[in-house]
Coordinates of N, CA, C and O in Angstrom, one line a residue:
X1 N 114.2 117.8 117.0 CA 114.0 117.9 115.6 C 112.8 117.0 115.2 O 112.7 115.8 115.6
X2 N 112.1 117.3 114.6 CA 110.6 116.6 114.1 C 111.1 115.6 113.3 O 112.2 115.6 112.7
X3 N 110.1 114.6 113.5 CA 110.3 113.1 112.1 C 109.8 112.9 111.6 O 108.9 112.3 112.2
X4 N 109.5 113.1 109.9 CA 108.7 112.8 109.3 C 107.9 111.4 109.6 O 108.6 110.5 109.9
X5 N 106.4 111.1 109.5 CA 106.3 109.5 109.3 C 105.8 109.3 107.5 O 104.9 109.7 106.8
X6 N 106.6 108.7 107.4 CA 106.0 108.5 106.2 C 105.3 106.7 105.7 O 105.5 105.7 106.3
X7 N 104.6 106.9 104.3 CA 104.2 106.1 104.1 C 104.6 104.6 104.2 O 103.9 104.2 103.2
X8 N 104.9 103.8 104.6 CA 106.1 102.4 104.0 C 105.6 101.2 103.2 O 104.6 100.5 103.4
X9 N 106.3 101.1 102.6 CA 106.3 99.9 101.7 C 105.9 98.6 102.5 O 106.6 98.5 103.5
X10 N 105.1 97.7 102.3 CA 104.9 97.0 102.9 C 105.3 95.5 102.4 O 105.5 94.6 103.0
X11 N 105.2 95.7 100.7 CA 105.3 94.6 99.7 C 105.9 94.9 98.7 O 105.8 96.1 98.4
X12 N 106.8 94.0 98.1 CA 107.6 94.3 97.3 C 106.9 95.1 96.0 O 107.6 95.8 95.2
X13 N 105.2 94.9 95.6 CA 104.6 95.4 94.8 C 103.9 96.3 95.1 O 103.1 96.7 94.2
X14 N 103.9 96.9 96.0 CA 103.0 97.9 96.4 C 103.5 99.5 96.1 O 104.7 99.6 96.3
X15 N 102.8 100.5 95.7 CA 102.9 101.6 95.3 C 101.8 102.6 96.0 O 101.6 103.8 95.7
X16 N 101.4 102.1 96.5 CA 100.2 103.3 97.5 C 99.8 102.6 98.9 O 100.1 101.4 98.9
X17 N 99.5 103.0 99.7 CA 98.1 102.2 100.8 C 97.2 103.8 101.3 O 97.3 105.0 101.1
X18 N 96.6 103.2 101.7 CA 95.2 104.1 102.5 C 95.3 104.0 104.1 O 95.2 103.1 104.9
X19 N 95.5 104.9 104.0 CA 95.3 105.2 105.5 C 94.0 105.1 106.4 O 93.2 105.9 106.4
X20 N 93.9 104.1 107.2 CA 92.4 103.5 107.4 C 91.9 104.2 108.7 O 90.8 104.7 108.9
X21 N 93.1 104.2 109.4 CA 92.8 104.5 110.9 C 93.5 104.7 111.8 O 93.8 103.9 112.6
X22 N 93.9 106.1 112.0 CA 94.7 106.8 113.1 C 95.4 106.0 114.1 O 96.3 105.5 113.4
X23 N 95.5 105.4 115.3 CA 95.6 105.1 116.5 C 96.0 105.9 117.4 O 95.8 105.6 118.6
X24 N 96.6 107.1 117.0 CA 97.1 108.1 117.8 C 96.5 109.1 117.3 O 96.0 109.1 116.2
X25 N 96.5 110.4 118.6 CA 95.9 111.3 118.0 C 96.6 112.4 118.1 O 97.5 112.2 118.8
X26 N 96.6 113.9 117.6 CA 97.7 114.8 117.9 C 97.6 114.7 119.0 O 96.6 114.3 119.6
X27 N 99.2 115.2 119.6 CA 99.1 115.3 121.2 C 99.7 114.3 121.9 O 100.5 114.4 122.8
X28 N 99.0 112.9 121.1 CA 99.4 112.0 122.1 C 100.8 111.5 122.0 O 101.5 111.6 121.0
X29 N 101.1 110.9 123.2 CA 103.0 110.4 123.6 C 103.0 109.3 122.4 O 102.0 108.8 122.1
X30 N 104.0 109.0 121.6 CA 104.2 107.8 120.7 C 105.6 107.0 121.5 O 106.7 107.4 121.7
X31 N 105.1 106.0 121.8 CA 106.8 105.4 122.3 C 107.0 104.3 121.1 O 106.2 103.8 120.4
X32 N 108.8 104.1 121.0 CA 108.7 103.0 120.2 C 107.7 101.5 120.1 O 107.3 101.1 121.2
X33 N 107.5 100.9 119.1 CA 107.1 99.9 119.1 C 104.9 100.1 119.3 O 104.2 99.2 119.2
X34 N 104.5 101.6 119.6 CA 103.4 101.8 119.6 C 102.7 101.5 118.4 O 103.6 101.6 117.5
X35 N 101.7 101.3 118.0 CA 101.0 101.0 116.9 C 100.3 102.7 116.5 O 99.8 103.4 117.4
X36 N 100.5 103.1 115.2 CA 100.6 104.3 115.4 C 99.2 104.6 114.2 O 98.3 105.4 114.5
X37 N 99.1 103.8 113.1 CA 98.3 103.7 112.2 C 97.7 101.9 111.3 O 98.1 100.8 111.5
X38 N 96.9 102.1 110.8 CA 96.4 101.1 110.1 C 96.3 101.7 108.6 O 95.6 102.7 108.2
X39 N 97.5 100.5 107.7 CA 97.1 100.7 106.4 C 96.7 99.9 105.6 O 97.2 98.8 105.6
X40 N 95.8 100.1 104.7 CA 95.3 99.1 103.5 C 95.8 99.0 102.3 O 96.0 100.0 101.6
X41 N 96.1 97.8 101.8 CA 97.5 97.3 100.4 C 96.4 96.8 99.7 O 95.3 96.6 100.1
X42 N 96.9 96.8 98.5 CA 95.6 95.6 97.5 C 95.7 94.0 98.1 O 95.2 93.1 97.5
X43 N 96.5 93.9 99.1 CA 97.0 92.7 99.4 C 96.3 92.4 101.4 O 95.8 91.4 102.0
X44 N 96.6 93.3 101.7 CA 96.2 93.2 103.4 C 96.4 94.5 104.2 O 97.2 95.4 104.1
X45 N 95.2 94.2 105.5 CA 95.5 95.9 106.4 C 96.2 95.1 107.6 O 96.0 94.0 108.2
X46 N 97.2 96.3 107.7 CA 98.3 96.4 108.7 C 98.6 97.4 109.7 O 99.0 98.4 109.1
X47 N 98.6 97.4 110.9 CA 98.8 98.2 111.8 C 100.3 98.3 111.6 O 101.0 97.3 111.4
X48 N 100.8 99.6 111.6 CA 102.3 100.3 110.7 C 102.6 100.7 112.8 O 101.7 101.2 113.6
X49 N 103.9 100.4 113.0 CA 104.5 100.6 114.3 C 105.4 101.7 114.1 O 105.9 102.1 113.1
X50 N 105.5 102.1 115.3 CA 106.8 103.7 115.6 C 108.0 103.2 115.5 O 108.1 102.1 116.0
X51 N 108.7 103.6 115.2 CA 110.4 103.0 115.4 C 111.0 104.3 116.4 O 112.1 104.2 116.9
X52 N 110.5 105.2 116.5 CA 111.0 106.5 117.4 C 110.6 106.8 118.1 O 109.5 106.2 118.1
X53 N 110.7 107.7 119.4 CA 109.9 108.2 119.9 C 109.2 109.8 120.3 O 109.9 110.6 119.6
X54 N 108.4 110.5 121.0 CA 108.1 111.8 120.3 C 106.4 111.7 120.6 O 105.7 110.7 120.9
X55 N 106.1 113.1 120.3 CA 104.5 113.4 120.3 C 104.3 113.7 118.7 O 105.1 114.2 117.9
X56 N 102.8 113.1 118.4 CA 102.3 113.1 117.3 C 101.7 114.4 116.9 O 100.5 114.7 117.1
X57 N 102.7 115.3 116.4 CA 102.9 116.8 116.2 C 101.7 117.2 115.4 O 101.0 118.1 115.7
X58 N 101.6 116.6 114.4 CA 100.9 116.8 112.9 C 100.1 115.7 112.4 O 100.8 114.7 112.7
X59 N 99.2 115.4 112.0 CA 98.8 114.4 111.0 C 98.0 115.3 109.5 O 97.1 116.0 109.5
X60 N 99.0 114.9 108.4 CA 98.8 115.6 106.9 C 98.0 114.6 106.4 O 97.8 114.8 105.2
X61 N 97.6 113.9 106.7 CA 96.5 112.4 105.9 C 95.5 112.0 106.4 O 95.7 111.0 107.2
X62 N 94.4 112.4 106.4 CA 93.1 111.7 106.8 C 92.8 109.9 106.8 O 93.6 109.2 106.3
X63 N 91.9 109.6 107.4 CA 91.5 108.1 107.1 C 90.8 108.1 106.0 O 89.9 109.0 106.0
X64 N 90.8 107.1 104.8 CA 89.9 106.8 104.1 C 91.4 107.4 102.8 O 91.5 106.6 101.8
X65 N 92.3 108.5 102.8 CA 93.2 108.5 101.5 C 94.2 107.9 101.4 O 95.0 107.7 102.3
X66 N 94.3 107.6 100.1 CA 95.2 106.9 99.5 C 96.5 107.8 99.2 O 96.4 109.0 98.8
X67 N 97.9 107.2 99.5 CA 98.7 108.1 99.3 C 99.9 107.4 98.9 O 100.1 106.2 99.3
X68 N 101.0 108.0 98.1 CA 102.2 106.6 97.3 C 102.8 106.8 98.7 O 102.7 107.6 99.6
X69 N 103.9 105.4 98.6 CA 104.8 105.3 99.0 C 105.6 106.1 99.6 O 105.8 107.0 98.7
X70 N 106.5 106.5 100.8 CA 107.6 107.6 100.8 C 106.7 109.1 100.9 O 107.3 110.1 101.2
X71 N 105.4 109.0 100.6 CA 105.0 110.2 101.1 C 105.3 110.4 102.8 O 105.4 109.4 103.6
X72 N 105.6 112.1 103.3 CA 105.1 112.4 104.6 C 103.5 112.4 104.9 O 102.5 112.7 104.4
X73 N 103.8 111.9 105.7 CA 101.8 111.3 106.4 C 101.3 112.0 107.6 O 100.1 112.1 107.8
X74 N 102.5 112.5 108.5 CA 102.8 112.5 109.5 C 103.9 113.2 109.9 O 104.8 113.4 109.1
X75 N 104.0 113.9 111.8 CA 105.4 114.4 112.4 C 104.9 113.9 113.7 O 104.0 114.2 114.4
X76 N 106.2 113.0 113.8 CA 106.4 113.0 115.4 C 107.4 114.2 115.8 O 108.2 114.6 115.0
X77 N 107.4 114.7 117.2 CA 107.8 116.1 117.3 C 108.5 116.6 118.8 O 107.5 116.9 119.4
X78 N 109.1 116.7 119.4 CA 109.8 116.7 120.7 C 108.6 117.4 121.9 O 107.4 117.1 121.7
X79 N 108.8 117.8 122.6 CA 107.6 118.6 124.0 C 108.0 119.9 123.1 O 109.1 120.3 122.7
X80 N 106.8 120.3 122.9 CA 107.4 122.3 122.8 C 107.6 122.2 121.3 O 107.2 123.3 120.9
X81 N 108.0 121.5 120.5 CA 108.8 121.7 119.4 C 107.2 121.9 118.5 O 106.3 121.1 118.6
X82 N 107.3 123.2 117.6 CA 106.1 123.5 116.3 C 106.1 122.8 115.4 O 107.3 122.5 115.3
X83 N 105.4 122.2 114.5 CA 105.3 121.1 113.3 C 105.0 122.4 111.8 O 105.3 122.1 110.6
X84 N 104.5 123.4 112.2 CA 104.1 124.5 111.4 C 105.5 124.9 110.4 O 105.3 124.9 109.2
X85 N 106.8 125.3 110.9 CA 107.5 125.4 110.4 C 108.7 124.7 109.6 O 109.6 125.0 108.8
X86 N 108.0 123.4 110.3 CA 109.1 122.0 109.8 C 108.4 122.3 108.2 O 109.1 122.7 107.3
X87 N 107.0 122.1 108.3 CA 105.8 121.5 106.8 C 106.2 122.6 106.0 O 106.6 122.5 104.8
X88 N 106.3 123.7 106.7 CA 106.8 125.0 105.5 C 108.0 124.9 104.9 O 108.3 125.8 104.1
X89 N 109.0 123.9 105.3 CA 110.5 124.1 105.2 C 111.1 124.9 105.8 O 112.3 124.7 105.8
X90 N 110.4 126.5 106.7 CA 112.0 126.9 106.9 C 112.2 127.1 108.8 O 112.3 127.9 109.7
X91 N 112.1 125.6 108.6 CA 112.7 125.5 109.9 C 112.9 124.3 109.8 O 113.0 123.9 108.6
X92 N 113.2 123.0 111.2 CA 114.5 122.2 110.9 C 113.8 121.3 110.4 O 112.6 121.2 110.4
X93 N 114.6 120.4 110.0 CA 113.9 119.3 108.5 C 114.3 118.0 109.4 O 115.4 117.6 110.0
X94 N 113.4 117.6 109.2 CA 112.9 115.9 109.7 C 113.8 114.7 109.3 O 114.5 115.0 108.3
X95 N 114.1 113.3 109.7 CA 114.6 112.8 108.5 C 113.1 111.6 108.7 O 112.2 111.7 109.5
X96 N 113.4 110.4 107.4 CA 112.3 109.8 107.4 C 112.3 108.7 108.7 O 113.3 108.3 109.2
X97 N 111.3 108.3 108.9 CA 110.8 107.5 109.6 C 110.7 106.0 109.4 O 109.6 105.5 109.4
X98 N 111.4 105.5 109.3 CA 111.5 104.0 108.8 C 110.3 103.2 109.7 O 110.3 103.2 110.9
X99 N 109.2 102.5 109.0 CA 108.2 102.5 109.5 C 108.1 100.5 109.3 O 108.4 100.1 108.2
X100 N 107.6 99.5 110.4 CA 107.6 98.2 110.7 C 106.8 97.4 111.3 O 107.1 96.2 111.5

């Protein structure tokens, strides 16, 4: 079943970050604890870690946009398994990605 990645909170005030910089790319293996992305706060950029593991099925967010909180950003995704039918809904639904 695919995982959503989504945005995470990084500070108790924060409401958006920017997505600066990939570290993965579709395709590639994600194991737990991999550094998956870099995000920017009005406060500091942070390399955002996997808590799952899985291939980086999809990326919905470029570098350089800004996107809130709890947005999907991302799918990590099994060997074989399509990301096409998760994003459309009618196939199996992700849960969120708690992101660290």
């Amino acid at each position: 079943m695919a995982i959503e990645i989504v945005m995470p909170q990084l500070g108790l005030t924060m409401t958006e970050g920017i997505v600066v910089k990939w570290l993965k790319k579709v395709g590639d293996q994600v194991k737990k604890g991999d550094a998956l992305f870099e995000v920017e706060t009005d406060k500091v950029t942070q390399e955002v870690n996997s808590l799952e593991e899985g291939i980086l099925g999809e990326v919905l967010v470029g570098e350089g946009i800004a996107v809130p909180i709890g947005q999907v950003i991302a799918y990590l995704t099994a060997p074989g398994e399509k990301v096409a039918a998760v994003a459309r809904g009618d196939g199996a639904t992700g849960s969120p990605l708690p992101m660290g």
